[in-house]
Structure formats: structure tokens, C-alpha cells
Amino acid sequence: MIQNVVLHLGESGDSFAQRIGRHVVKTDKQPAGMNFYDIDWTVNRSEPGVVTFEHGEHTFTIDAVLGVMGSSYEPDINKWGIIDFNISFGITKPDLIAHDEARLKVMALLRMLQDKGWRQYYLRDAARVKGRSALFDGFLDVRYEPSFEEWMTLKDGAKWFLEADGVYLSMQMWRDDKHLNPQQPGAYFMTMELHGEEDDVRRYFLEPDRNNWRELWPERMKKSNEFRTEAEAEARAKGYQIDTDYQDPPIKALIKPELSSKVGQPCPKDGIWEASRSDSMAAALASYPARWRRFKQGEVMTGFGQGLPGFDDDNQHIIWTWRKPLES
């Protein structure tokens, strides 16, 4: 049985099964159009899996993994590949662990994720309850470390939400209700779910509207803001703290790429353009008032010191970026 597995969203299910090994990955193709790819380490609990989730600088590894399941739609429905992974794991390899040791290890896992750029995430409909207040709200604050007494009062299924560069992570803690004596070892079970932006935003809509989510998103977010405002009013009434500094992560699919051009090229659009550089002169140009210019579509975009010795070569480092339309 293979022990070390690397996961990344968007890989096709067939590629995933082939890369890991078809003798390791159990593929379950459902008539409804969903495919599931399962890796199971529970047959030999003494040799759990080690899973690395690849996500650029946010890549992390967890061990004591008991199972992984990825899911995807049939290829003829879309080309998204595997849209989510569900990982089940223990806090440590042994089944039993002291409750305070379990608390410290879960907190260490959350700190590791934050060190790698994962940050607190609130569902867009939900109140932004923070700190100790979140212990009573049900969705915990990844930045808050509960005391041992608070840890023992957490309900089964306590959940943390995190986000990093368009990938959303939820982690839940479960424990055996037969091992809840704080003076005796406990039995813990953790689950983690990871999914991408496309899958996350579609969850805010009913099935008939999901393919049109881009057009419907602004109106849906108006409703989300209303839900959040109402939920936060109720939370404040209970004395809970609200994280008013928190901002929802941007939806990358809705961010329009910047329109840019180089010196000597025809202007692609009327407007006010800003000059910038990415070399050692970047800071100097960024403080130069004349970096802003008006260009009209079709007009050749000029640089600085045009025609003077040395300036033509220097102007090749300049990028013009469209900032706003011309005033009428």
C-alpha cells in the first residue's frame, strides 16, 4: 500500500487514479454523473497515509491519514477535474490520546496552516463572530486557542474554516463520547474538506442557477449581506464579538485582467493610463507625477524623453496600464 500521496484540485480523475495507482485508488462511477476516487488506509491502521495538498506557497502535509476521497463530474459535463477532496485522519497514529495533547496538536495544525498563508474564512451569509465568542457560535475562529476547559466543552463536529488563494478548507473535530473523561485519554477523529472557488461559489445557488452564477452573483451577494447583517445583530445582542475588519476574499473569476500596453504600441482604449516598471527604477517612477497620461485609442503610446540619447532603450521597460476612462 502506498503511504505518501500528493493531491491537487483540477486533476482529472483518470490521471489521479493512474498517478497514484489503480490498484490503490478505488473508482466509483455513479449513474447521476459523479465519480468518486477513494484511497483507504484503514485496513492497516499501523501504517496510515501521509498526504500533501499542493497549492503553491500554501502547500501543506498531514499524516496519520485514514482515507482520502476525491469527487468529479463526468468529463462530458465539464472539464473541472476533481473538484474537492475529503480527508479523514487521526490527530496521532495511536487511537487514544490525552485530551490536552489533542488540543495542542490541533492548535499546532491550525498555526501551521496560518503560517502557510491560510486565513480565517467566514461563510458569506454568516456572522463574523471572532475569538472566544466563536466557541458559542459553532464555527470556530482559527486564530483563537481555547483553554483546556473550553476545549472539553466543544461540541462534536466543531468546525474551522480557512481560505487561501481561491481554495477553501474546512476542518472538523470529532471524538468518541465514551472517552470524554478529561482525566483519561480520548479518541479523536478529524475530517478536512478542500474545494476550489468555482465549486464554492456554485454552492450559493440552487442547481438550475449554478451555471449562471457569474451573472447572478451581485444580486446573491446583496442577500448574503442582508443575512450577515441580521445574523451579526443577533450575535451582538448575545454579547459576541464581531470581526469588523474581516473582508470576504475576492472572487478571482470575476476580476478582470488589467489592460496594459507598451511604449510604441497603439493605445487599445481611450483613458487615463499609468506608467510603471518592474526593475530598479520602479519606485522612482511610482513617485513621478508625470506617470499619468491621457491616450486615445489608436494613438501611439509614448514614453519619457522620447528621442533623447538613451531614453528610447530605457522606455522599453515601461508598461502603461489603463486606470480610468477619459472625463467627458
Coordinates of C-alpha atoms in Angstrom, one line a residue:
M1 CA 0.0 0.0 0.0
I2 CA 1.4 3.4 -1.0
Q3 CA 1.9 5.7 2.0
N4 CA 2.7 9.1 0.6
V5 CA 0.1 10.8 -1.7
V6 CA 0.1 14.2 -3.3
L7 CA -3.2 15.9 -4.1
H8 CA -4.1 18.9 -6.2
L9 CA -7.5 20.1 -7.3
G10 CA -8.4 20.1 -11.0
E11 CA -6.5 16.9 -12.0
S12 CA -8.7 14.6 -14.0
G13 CA -9.9 11.5 -12.1
D14 CA -8.3 9.1 -14.5
S15 CA -5.0 10.9 -14.2
F16 CA -5.3 10.8 -10.4
A17 CA -6.0 7.1 -10.4
Q18 CA -3.2 6.3 -12.8
R19 CA -0.7 8.5 -11.0
I20 CA -1.4 7.0 -7.5
G21 CA -2.0 3.5 -8.9
R22 CA -5.3 2.0 -10.0
H23 CA -4.7 -0.9 -7.5
V24 CA -4.7 1.8 -4.7
V25 CA -7.5 4.1 -5.9
K26 CA -11.0 2.7 -5.9
T27 CA -13.1 4.4 -8.6
D28 CA -16.8 4.6 -8.1
K29 CA -18.7 5.9 -11.1
Q30 CA -22.3 6.9 -10.2
P31 CA -25.2 6.9 -12.7
A32 CA -26.0 10.5 -11.7
G33 CA -22.8 11.7 -13.3
M34 CA -20.5 12.0 -10.2
N35 CA -17.3 9.9 -9.9
F36 CA -15.6 9.2 -6.6
Y37 CA -11.9 8.3 -6.1
D38 CA -11.1 6.7 -2.8
I39 CA -7.9 5.7 -1.0
D40 CA -8.3 3.7 2.2
W41 CA -5.6 3.2 4.8
T42 CA -7.9 1.7 7.5
V43 CA -7.1 -1.9 6.5
N44 CA -3.7 -1.5 8.2
R45 CA -4.1 1.2 10.9
S46 CA -0.4 0.8 11.9
E47 CA 0.6 2.3 8.5
P48 CA -1.5 5.4 7.9
G49 CA -1.1 7.6 5.0
V50 CA 0.8 10.9 4.6
V51 CA -0.9 13.4 2.4
T52 CA 0.4 16.5 0.8
F53 CA -2.0 19.0 -0.7
E54 CA -0.3 21.1 -3.3
H55 CA -1.3 24.7 -3.6
G56 CA 1.8 26.8 -4.4
E57 CA 3.2 28.6 -1.3
H58 CA 0.2 27.3 0.7
T59 CA 1.1 23.6 0.3
F60 CA 0.9 21.6 3.4
T61 CA 1.3 18.0 4.6
I62 CA -0.7 16.0 7.2
D63 CA 0.0 12.5 8.5
A64 CA -2.0 9.8 10.3
V65 CA -4.4 9.8 7.4
L66 CA -7.0 7.1 7.3
G67 CA -8.7 7.9 3.9
V68 CA -9.0 10.3 1.0
M69 CA -11.9 10.7 -1.3
G70 CA -11.9 13.0 -4.4
S71 CA -15.0 13.7 -6.5
S72 CA -15.6 14.9 -10.0
Y73 CA -18.3 15.2 -12.6
E74 CA -18.3 13.1 -15.7
P75 CA -16.0 14.7 -18.3
D76 CA -18.8 15.3 -20.7
I77 CA -20.5 17.6 -18.2
N78 CA -17.5 19.9 -17.6
K79 CA -13.7 19.9 -17.6
W80 CA -13.1 20.8 -14.0
G81 CA -11.4 17.5 -13.0
I82 CA -11.5 16.7 -9.3
I83 CA -13.5 19.5 -7.6
D84 CA -13.0 18.5 -4.0
F85 CA -11.1 16.2 -1.6
N86 CA -12.3 14.9 1.7
I87 CA -9.5 13.7 4.0
S88 CA -10.1 11.7 7.3
F89 CA -7.2 11.5 9.7
G90 CA -6.2 11.0 13.3
I91 CA -4.5 13.6 15.5
T92 CA -1.8 11.0 16.1
K93 CA -1.2 7.4 14.9
P94 CA -2.4 5.8 18.2
D95 CA -6.1 5.6 18.7
L96 CA -6.1 7.2 22.2
I97 CA -4.5 10.5 23.1
A98 CA -4.6 12.7 26.2
H99 CA -7.3 15.4 25.7
D100 CA -4.9 18.3 26.3
E101 CA -2.3 16.8 23.9
A102 CA -5.1 16.6 21.3
R103 CA -5.9 20.2 21.9
L104 CA -2.3 21.3 21.5
K105 CA -1.8 19.3 18.3
V106 CA -4.9 20.6 16.7
M107 CA -3.8 24.2 17.5
A108 CA -0.4 23.4 16.1
L109 CA -2.0 22.2 12.9
L110 CA -4.0 25.4 12.6
R111 CA -0.9 27.6 13.3
M112 CA 1.0 25.7 10.6
L113 CA -1.8 26.4 8.1
Q114 CA -1.8 30.1 9.0
D115 CA 1.9 30.2 8.7
K116 CA 1.5 28.9 5.1
G117 CA -1.0 31.7 4.3
W118 CA -4.3 30.1 5.1
R119 CA -6.6 32.6 6.8
Q120 CA -9.8 32.7 8.7
Y121 CA -12.8 32.4 6.4
Y122 CA -16.4 33.2 7.2
L123 CA -19.3 31.9 5.1
R124 CA -20.6 34.9 3.1
D125 CA -24.0 34.6 4.7
A126 CA -22.7 34.1 8.2
A127 CA -21.9 36.4 11.1
R128 CA -18.2 37.2 11.6
V129 CA -18.0 36.1 15.2
K130 CA -14.4 36.0 16.4
G131 CA -12.3 34.9 19.3
R132 CA -13.8 33.3 22.3
S133 CA -17.3 34.2 21.2
A134 CA -17.0 31.8 18.3
L135 CA -16.9 28.9 20.8
F136 CA -20.6 29.5 21.4
D137 CA -21.4 30.2 17.7
G138 CA -20.4 26.8 16.4
F139 CA -17.9 27.9 13.7
L140 CA -14.6 28.4 15.5
D141 CA -12.0 31.2 15.0
V142 CA -8.7 29.6 13.7
R143 CA -6.8 32.4 15.4
Y144 CA -8.2 31.6 18.9
E145 CA -6.7 28.9 21.1
P146 CA -9.2 27.6 23.6
S147 CA -8.2 26.7 27.1
F148 CA -8.3 23.1 28.2
E149 CA -11.6 23.7 29.9
E150 CA -13.0 25.4 26.8
W151 CA -11.7 22.6 24.6
M152 CA -13.6 20.0 26.6
T153 CA -16.9 21.9 26.2
L154 CA -16.6 21.9 22.4
K155 CA -19.4 20.1 20.7
D156 CA -18.8 17.1 18.4
G157 CA -18.2 18.3 14.9
A158 CA -16.6 21.6 15.9
K159 CA -15.6 23.3 12.7
W160 CA -12.9 25.7 11.4
F161 CA -13.0 27.4 8.0
L162 CA -9.9 28.7 6.2
E163 CA -9.2 30.1 2.7
A164 CA -6.0 30.6 0.6
D165 CA -5.8 32.0 -2.9
G166 CA -9.1 30.7 -4.1
V167 CA -9.1 27.3 -2.3
Y168 CA -11.5 26.8 0.7
L169 CA -10.7 24.4 3.6
S170 CA -13.0 23.2 6.4
M171 CA -11.8 21.0 9.2
Q172 CA -13.9 19.3 11.8
M173 CA -13.1 17.6 15.1
W174 CA -15.0 14.5 16.3
R175 CA -14.4 12.5 19.5
D176 CA -15.8 9.3 21.0
D177 CA -18.4 10.1 23.6
K178 CA -17.3 7.0 25.6
H179 CA -13.9 8.7 26.2
L180 CA -14.8 12.2 27.4
N181 CA -13.4 11.9 30.9
P182 CA -10.8 14.8 31.0
Q183 CA -8.6 12.8 33.2
Q184 CA -8.5 9.8 30.8
P185 CA -7.3 9.6 27.2
G186 CA -9.7 10.5 24.5
A187 CA -10.4 9.1 21.0
Y188 CA -10.3 11.7 18.2
F189 CA -11.2 11.7 14.6
M190 CA -10.6 14.6 12.2
T191 CA -12.0 15.4 8.8
M192 CA -10.9 18.0 6.3
E193 CA -12.6 19.1 3.1
L194 CA -10.9 21.1 0.3
H195 CA -12.5 22.6 -2.7
G196 CA -11.9 25.4 -5.3
E197 CA -13.5 28.7 -6.0
E198 CA -15.8 27.5 -8.8
D199 CA -17.3 24.8 -6.5
D200 CA -17.6 27.2 -3.6
V201 CA -19.5 30.0 -5.3
R202 CA -21.9 27.5 -7.0
R203 CA -22.9 26.3 -3.6
Y204 CA -24.7 29.6 -3.0
F205 CA -27.2 28.7 -5.7
L206 CA -29.8 26.1 -6.5
E207 CA -28.9 23.6 -9.2
P208 CA -30.8 25.4 -12.0
D209 CA -28.9 28.6 -11.5
R210 CA -25.4 27.3 -10.9
N211 CA -24.2 27.6 -14.5
N212 CA -25.2 31.3 -14.5
W213 CA -23.6 32.2 -11.1
R214 CA -21.5 35.0 -12.6
E215 CA -24.5 36.9 -13.8
L216 CA -26.4 36.2 -10.6
W217 CA -23.6 36.8 -8.1
P218 CA -24.1 40.5 -7.4
E219 CA -27.7 40.0 -6.5
R220 CA -26.9 36.9 -4.5
M221 CA -24.3 38.8 -2.5
K222 CA -26.9 41.5 -1.7
K223 CA -28.9 38.8 0.0
S224 CA -25.8 37.5 1.7
N225 CA -25.0 40.9 3.1
E226 CA -28.6 41.1 4.4
F227 CA -28.3 37.6 6.0
R228 CA -24.9 38.6 7.6
T229 CA -26.3 41.9 8.9
E230 CA -29.2 40.2 10.6
A231 CA -27.0 37.4 12.0
E232 CA -24.5 39.9 13.4
A233 CA -27.2 41.9 15.0
E234 CA -28.4 38.7 16.8
A235 CA -24.8 37.9 17.7
R236 CA -24.1 41.3 19.2
A237 CA -27.3 41.0 21.2
K238 CA -25.8 37.9 22.8
G239 CA -22.6 39.8 23.6
Y240 CA -20.5 38.1 20.9
Q241 CA -17.5 39.9 19.4
I242 CA -17.7 40.7 15.6
D243 CA -14.6 40.8 13.4
T244 CA -15.5 44.1 11.6
D245 CA -12.0 44.2 10.0
Y246 CA -12.7 41.0 8.1
Q247 CA -13.2 41.2 4.3
D248 CA -14.6 38.4 2.2
P249 CA -11.9 37.0 -0.2
P250 CA -12.3 38.3 -3.8
I251 CA -13.8 36.0 -6.4
K252 CA -10.8 35.6 -8.8
A253 CA -13.0 34.5 -11.7
L254 CA -14.7 38.0 -11.6
I255 CA -11.6 40.0 -11.5
K256 CA -11.0 41.5 -14.9
P257 CA -7.4 41.3 -16.1
E258 CA -5.6 44.7 -16.3
L259 CA -5.5 46.3 -19.7
S260 CA -1.9 47.2 -20.4
S261 CA 0.4 48.2 -23.3
K262 CA 4.0 49.1 -24.1
V263 CA 5.7 52.2 -25.4
G264 CA 5.5 52.4 -29.1
Q265 CA 2.3 50.3 -29.4
P266 CA -1.1 51.7 -30.4
C267 CA -3.3 52.6 -27.5
P268 CA -6.1 49.9 -27.2
K269 CA -8.6 52.1 -25.3
D270 CA -9.4 55.7 -24.5
G271 CA -8.5 56.6 -21.0
I272 CA -6.1 57.7 -18.3
W273 CA -3.1 55.4 -18.3
E274 CA -0.4 54.9 -15.6
A275 CA 3.3 54.1 -16.4
S276 CA 5.1 51.6 -14.3
R277 CA 8.3 49.5 -14.3
S278 CA 9.4 46.3 -12.6
D279 CA 13.1 46.9 -12.3
S280 CA 15.3 49.1 -10.1
M281 CA 13.6 52.3 -11.3
A282 CA 10.1 51.1 -10.3
A283 CA 10.0 53.1 -7.1
A284 CA 11.2 56.3 -8.8
L285 CA 8.6 56.1 -11.5
A286 CA 5.9 55.3 -9.0
S287 CA 6.5 58.7 -7.3
Y288 CA 6.8 60.6 -10.6
P289 CA 3.6 62.7 -11.2
A290 CA 4.0 62.6 -15.0
R291 CA 3.5 58.8 -14.9
W292 CA -0.2 59.6 -15.6
R293 CA -1.2 60.3 -19.2
R294 CA -4.2 60.6 -21.4
F295 CA -4.2 58.4 -24.5
K296 CA -6.9 57.9 -27.2
Q297 CA -7.5 54.6 -28.9
G298 CA -5.1 54.1 -31.8
E299 CA -2.7 56.8 -30.6
V300 CA 0.9 55.6 -30.3
M301 CA 1.8 55.3 -26.6
T302 CA 4.9 57.4 -25.9
G303 CA 7.5 57.2 -23.1
F304 CA 9.7 59.8 -21.5
G305 CA 12.5 61.8 -23.1
Q306 CA 11.3 60.5 -26.5
G307 CA 14.2 60.7 -29.0
L308 CA 16.9 61.7 -26.4
P309 CA 20.0 59.6 -26.2
G310 CA 19.5 56.5 -24.0
F311 CA 15.8 57.2 -23.4
D312 CA 14.4 55.0 -26.2
D313 CA 16.1 51.9 -24.8
D314 CA 15.0 52.9 -21.3
N315 CA 11.4 53.3 -22.4
Q316 CA 11.2 49.7 -23.4
H317 CA 11.0 48.9 -19.6
I318 CA 7.8 50.9 -19.2
I319 CA 4.3 49.3 -19.1
W320 CA 1.2 51.5 -19.5
T321 CA -1.8 50.3 -17.6
W322 CA -5.4 51.6 -18.1
R323 CA -6.8 53.1 -14.9
K324 CA -10.0 55.0 -15.8
P325 CA -11.9 56.5 -18.7
L326 CA -11.4 60.0 -20.1
E327 CA -13.6 62.6 -18.5
S328 CA -16.3 63.7 -20.8

